[in-house]
């Protein structure tokens, strides 16, 4: 399943015209990310399954991919590898399971720009999105405490 949602344009919004693509099977995660960028003028896309989403990421050329680690029947490392193989310069915000240390997968080696817990609140998600869009395309991982 793939959806596109052009959010209300806010010409002075920090995310005006930025394309945000969310890959998550969890509607609450999709909604949380959408809520965090809705009033800032972003163009919002999402895919519920990695095979559909990867094809659409290639077509939509997003400024940022928000990838939810918890995807039933899909291996997070494999999906990240496929994304980075097809789009090596894309910025990725990786949503990790709460309480699971980042070393559970080597996110830096996978080309992840930044990671936060998947149960982060709307302001935390918005700050992480802004941070990812502002950093250089060289992969980097920091603690969520450094973004607020």
PDB file of C-alpha atoms in Angstrom:
ATOM      1  CA  UNK A   1       0.000   0.000   0.000  1.00  0.00           C
ATOM      2  CA  UNK A   2       1.289   3.435  -0.962  1.00  0.00           C
ATOM      3  CA  UNK A   3      -0.241   6.837  -0.244  1.00  0.00           C
ATOM      4  CA  UNK A   4       0.656  10.425  -1.024  1.00  0.00           C
ATOM      5  CA  UNK A   5      -0.619  13.331   1.001  1.00  0.00           C
ATOM      6  CA  UNK A   6       0.236  16.894   0.100  1.00  0.00           C
ATOM      7  CA  UNK A   7      -0.022  18.625   3.432  1.00  0.00           C
ATOM      8  CA  UNK A   8      -1.246  22.192   3.819  1.00  0.00           C
ATOM      9  CA  UNK A   9       1.410  24.470   2.418  1.00  0.00           C
ATOM     10  CA  UNK A  10       3.063  26.832   4.811  1.00  0.00           C
ATOM     11  CA  UNK A  11       5.470  28.917   2.768  1.00  0.00           C
ATOM     12  CA  UNK A  12       7.494  29.939   5.781  1.00  0.00           C
ATOM     13  CA  UNK A  13       7.420  26.475   7.341  1.00  0.00           C
ATOM     14  CA  UNK A  14      10.740  24.868   8.141  1.00  0.00           C
ATOM     15  CA  UNK A  15       9.812  21.873   5.968  1.00  0.00           C
ATOM     16  CA  UNK A  16       8.136  23.726   3.073  1.00  0.00           C
ATOM     17  CA  UNK A  17       8.385  21.622  -0.075  1.00  0.00           C
ATOM     18  CA  UNK A  18      10.445  18.863   1.577  1.00  0.00           C
ATOM     19  CA  UNK A  19       9.396  15.327   0.647  1.00  0.00           C
ATOM     20  CA  UNK A  20       9.112  12.998   3.642  1.00  0.00           C
ATOM     21  CA  UNK A  21       8.593   9.277   2.905  1.00  0.00           C
ATOM     22  CA  UNK A  22       7.584   7.000   5.803  1.00  0.00           C
ATOM     23  CA  UNK A  23       7.974   3.219   5.647  1.00  0.00           C
ATOM     24  CA  UNK A  24       5.953   1.657   8.456  1.00  0.00           C
ATOM     25  CA  UNK A  25       3.333  -1.053   8.861  1.00  0.00           C
ATOM     26  CA  UNK A  26       2.045   0.694  11.990  1.00  0.00           C
ATOM     27  CA  UNK A  27      -0.664   3.302  11.250  1.00  0.00           C
ATOM     28  CA  UNK A  28       0.058   5.055  14.568  1.00  0.00           C
ATOM     29  CA  UNK A  29       3.699   5.613  13.525  1.00  0.00           C
ATOM     30  CA  UNK A  30       2.613   6.918  10.122  1.00  0.00           C
ATOM     31  CA  UNK A  31       0.159   9.287  11.828  1.00  0.00           C
ATOM     32  CA  UNK A  32       2.728  10.437  14.409  1.00  0.00           C
ATOM     33  CA  UNK A  33       5.212  11.387  11.696  1.00  0.00           C
ATOM     34  CA  UNK A  34       2.466  13.039   9.635  1.00  0.00           C
ATOM     35  CA  UNK A  35       1.302  15.016  12.684  1.00  0.00           C
ATOM     36  CA  UNK A  36       4.854  16.161  13.354  1.00  0.00           C
ATOM     37  CA  UNK A  37       5.337  17.613   9.853  1.00  0.00           C
ATOM     38  CA  UNK A  38       1.753  18.531   8.892  1.00  0.00           C
ATOM     39  CA  UNK A  39       1.826  22.181   9.804  1.00  0.00           C
ATOM     40  CA  UNK A  40       5.272  22.799   8.338  1.00  0.00           C
ATOM     41  CA  UNK A  41       4.535  22.473   4.601  1.00  0.00           C
ATOM     42  CA  UNK A  42       6.045  19.048   3.869  1.00  0.00           C
ATOM     43  CA  UNK A  43       4.895  16.688   1.135  1.00  0.00           C
ATOM     44  CA  UNK A  44       4.128  13.400   2.894  1.00  0.00           C
ATOM     45  CA  UNK A  45       4.250   9.886   1.414  1.00  0.00           C
ATOM     46  CA  UNK A  46       4.088   6.509   3.083  1.00  0.00           C
ATOM     47  CA  UNK A  47       4.389   2.840   2.263  1.00  0.00           C
ATOM     48  CA  UNK A  48       3.114   0.039   4.478  1.00  0.00           C
ATOM     49  CA  UNK A  49       5.315  -2.756   3.104  1.00  0.00           C
ATOM     50  CA  UNK A  50       8.974  -2.505   2.096  1.00  0.00           C
ATOM     51  CA  UNK A  51       8.588  -3.991  -1.419  1.00  0.00           C
ATOM     52  CA  UNK A  52       5.970  -1.376  -2.395  1.00  0.00           C
ATOM     53  CA  UNK A  53       7.700   1.393  -0.502  1.00  0.00           C
ATOM     54  CA  UNK A  54      11.143   0.835  -2.021  1.00  0.00           C
ATOM     55  CA  UNK A  55       9.756   1.131  -5.549  1.00  0.00           C
ATOM     56  CA  UNK A  56       7.909   4.306  -4.621  1.00  0.00           C
ATOM     57  CA  UNK A  57      10.947   5.788  -2.871  1.00  0.00           C
ATOM     58  CA  UNK A  58      12.781   5.481  -6.180  1.00  0.00           C
ATOM     59  CA  UNK A  59       9.921   7.205  -8.018  1.00  0.00           C
ATOM     60  CA  UNK A  60       9.268  10.003  -5.494  1.00  0.00           C
ATOM     61  CA  UNK A  61      12.863  11.046  -4.756  1.00  0.00           C
ATOM     62  CA  UNK A  62      12.240  12.067  -1.110  1.00  0.00           C
ATOM     63  CA  UNK A  63      14.408  14.429   0.897  1.00  0.00           C
ATOM     64  CA  UNK A  64      14.110  12.099   3.902  1.00  0.00           C
ATOM     65  CA  UNK A  65      13.067   8.495   4.485  1.00  0.00           C
ATOM     66  CA  UNK A  66      11.627   7.676   7.911  1.00  0.00           C
ATOM     67  CA  UNK A  67      12.009   3.915   8.396  1.00  0.00           C
ATOM     68  CA  UNK A  68      10.269   2.025  11.207  1.00  0.00           C
ATOM     69  CA  UNK A  69      12.396  -0.895  12.392  1.00  0.00           C
ATOM     70  CA  UNK A  70       9.359  -2.945  13.413  1.00  0.00           C
ATOM     71  CA  UNK A  71       8.123  -4.397  10.122  1.00  0.00           C
ATOM     72  CA  UNK A  72       6.489  -7.819  10.527  1.00  0.00           C
ATOM     73  CA  UNK A  73       7.931 -10.403   8.115  1.00  0.00           C
ATOM     74  CA  UNK A  74      10.778  -8.102   7.035  1.00  0.00           C
ATOM     75  CA  UNK A  75      14.325  -7.863   8.319  1.00  0.00           C
ATOM     76  CA  UNK A  76      15.231  -4.247   9.147  1.00  0.00           C
ATOM     77  CA  UNK A  77      18.878  -4.646   8.128  1.00  0.00           C
ATOM     78  CA  UNK A  78      17.939  -6.176   4.790  1.00  0.00           C
ATOM     79  CA  UNK A  79      15.466  -3.412   3.967  1.00  0.00           C
ATOM     80  CA  UNK A  80      18.001  -0.713   4.914  1.00  0.00           C
ATOM     81  CA  UNK A  81      20.626  -2.413   2.747  1.00  0.00           C
ATOM     82  CA  UNK A  82      18.234  -2.447  -0.217  1.00  0.00           C
ATOM     83  CA  UNK A  83      17.369   1.218   0.287  1.00  0.00           C
ATOM     84  CA  UNK A  84      21.015   2.256   0.533  1.00  0.00           C
ATOM     85  CA  UNK A  85      21.973   0.085  -2.442  1.00  0.00           C
ATOM     86  CA  UNK A  86      19.380   1.791  -4.629  1.00  0.00           C
ATOM     87  CA  UNK A  87      19.634   5.284  -3.074  1.00  0.00           C
ATOM     88  CA  UNK A  88      23.067   5.582  -1.397  1.00  0.00           C
ATOM     89  CA  UNK A  89      22.842   9.322  -0.668  1.00  0.00           C
ATOM     90  CA  UNK A  90      19.338   9.333   0.832  1.00  0.00           C
ATOM     91  CA  UNK A  91      18.960  10.512   4.409  1.00  0.00           C
ATOM     92  CA  UNK A  92      17.236   8.018   6.699  1.00  0.00           C
ATOM     93  CA  UNK A  93      15.635   8.596  10.091  1.00  0.00           C
ATOM     94  CA  UNK A  94      15.510   5.158  11.715  1.00  0.00           C
ATOM     95  CA  UNK A  95      12.812   4.464  14.314  1.00  0.00           C
ATOM     96  CA  UNK A  96      14.060   1.836  16.776  1.00  0.00           C
ATOM     97  CA  UNK A  97      12.124  -0.310  19.202  1.00  0.00           C
ATOM     98  CA  UNK A  98      11.904   1.228  22.644  1.00  0.00           C
ATOM     99  CA  UNK A  99      14.523  -0.121  25.001  1.00  0.00           C
ATOM    100  CA  UNK A 100      16.540  -1.828  22.271  1.00  0.00           C
ATOM    101  CA  UNK A 101      20.101  -0.510  22.078  1.00  0.00           C
ATOM    102  CA  UNK A 102      21.164   0.891  18.718  1.00  0.00           C
ATOM    103  CA  UNK A 103      23.956  -1.649  18.554  1.00  0.00           C
ATOM    104  CA  UNK A 104      21.284  -4.304  17.868  1.00  0.00           C
ATOM    105  CA  UNK A 105      21.948  -3.404  14.241  1.00  0.00           C
ATOM    106  CA  UNK A 106      24.928  -1.473  13.027  1.00  0.00           C
ATOM    107  CA  UNK A 107      22.975   1.585  11.922  1.00  0.00           C
ATOM    108  CA  UNK A 108      26.054   3.558  10.906  1.00  0.00           C
ATOM    109  CA  UNK A 109      27.165   0.814   8.541  1.00  0.00           C
ATOM    110  CA  UNK A 110      23.645   0.764   7.108  1.00  0.00           C
ATOM    111  CA  UNK A 111      23.893   4.457   6.216  1.00  0.00           C
ATOM    112  CA  UNK A 112      21.368   5.730   8.733  1.00  0.00           C
ATOM    113  CA  UNK A 113      21.577   9.474   9.322  1.00  0.00           C
ATOM    114  CA  UNK A 114      19.905   9.497  12.734  1.00  0.00           C
ATOM    115  CA  UNK A 115      17.780   7.280  14.964  1.00  0.00           C
ATOM    116  CA  UNK A 116      15.151   7.796  17.665  1.00  0.00           C
ATOM    117  CA  UNK A 117      12.827   5.458  19.595  1.00  0.00           C
ATOM    118  CA  UNK A 118       9.666   4.640  17.645  1.00  0.00           C
ATOM    119  CA  UNK A 119       7.482   5.830  20.552  1.00  0.00           C
ATOM    120  CA  UNK A 120       8.903   9.373  20.448  1.00  0.00           C
ATOM    121  CA  UNK A 121       6.413  12.206  20.784  1.00  0.00           C
ATOM    122  CA  UNK A 122       5.475  14.634  18.002  1.00  0.00           C
ATOM    123  CA  UNK A 123       7.981  17.397  18.932  1.00  0.00           C
ATOM    124  CA  UNK A 124      10.801  14.839  19.169  1.00  0.00           C
ATOM    125  CA  UNK A 125       9.925  13.443  15.734  1.00  0.00           C
ATOM    126  CA  UNK A 126       9.717  16.940  14.227  1.00  0.00           C
ATOM    127  CA  UNK A 127      13.103  17.895  15.707  1.00  0.00           C
ATOM    128  CA  UNK A 128      14.666  14.674  14.415  1.00  0.00           C
ATOM    129  CA  UNK A 129      13.211  15.279  10.922  1.00  0.00           C
ATOM    130  CA  UNK A 130      14.568  18.848  10.911  1.00  0.00           C
ATOM    131  CA  UNK A 131      17.930  17.611  12.153  1.00  0.00           C
ATOM    132  CA  UNK A 132      18.174  14.926   9.455  1.00  0.00           C
ATOM    133  CA  UNK A 133      17.344  17.390   6.707  1.00  0.00           C
ATOM    134  CA  UNK A 134      19.978  19.825   7.998  1.00  0.00           C
ATOM    135  CA  UNK A 135      22.914  17.432   8.368  1.00  0.00           C
ATOM    136  CA  UNK A 136      25.354  16.505   5.637  1.00  0.00           C
ATOM    137  CA  UNK A 137      24.692  13.297   3.737  1.00  0.00           C
ATOM    138  CA  UNK A 138      27.579  11.582   5.533  1.00  0.00           C
ATOM    139  CA  UNK A 139      25.943   8.960   7.801  1.00  0.00           C
ATOM    140  CA  UNK A 140      25.887   9.946  11.467  1.00  0.00           C
ATOM    141  CA  UNK A 141      24.098   8.643  14.535  1.00  0.00           C
ATOM    142  CA  UNK A 142      23.487  10.694  17.670  1.00  0.00           C
ATOM    143  CA  UNK A 143      21.489  10.391  20.836  1.00  0.00           C
ATOM    144  CA  UNK A 144      17.920  11.771  20.704  1.00  0.00           C
ATOM    145  CA  UNK A 145      18.793  13.897  23.730  1.00  0.00           C
ATOM    146  CA  UNK A 146      21.031  15.994  21.480  1.00  0.00           C
ATOM    147  CA  UNK A 147      18.174  17.068  19.188  1.00  0.00           C
ATOM    148  CA  UNK A 148      15.779  18.786  21.570  1.00  0.00           C
TER     149      UNK A 148
END
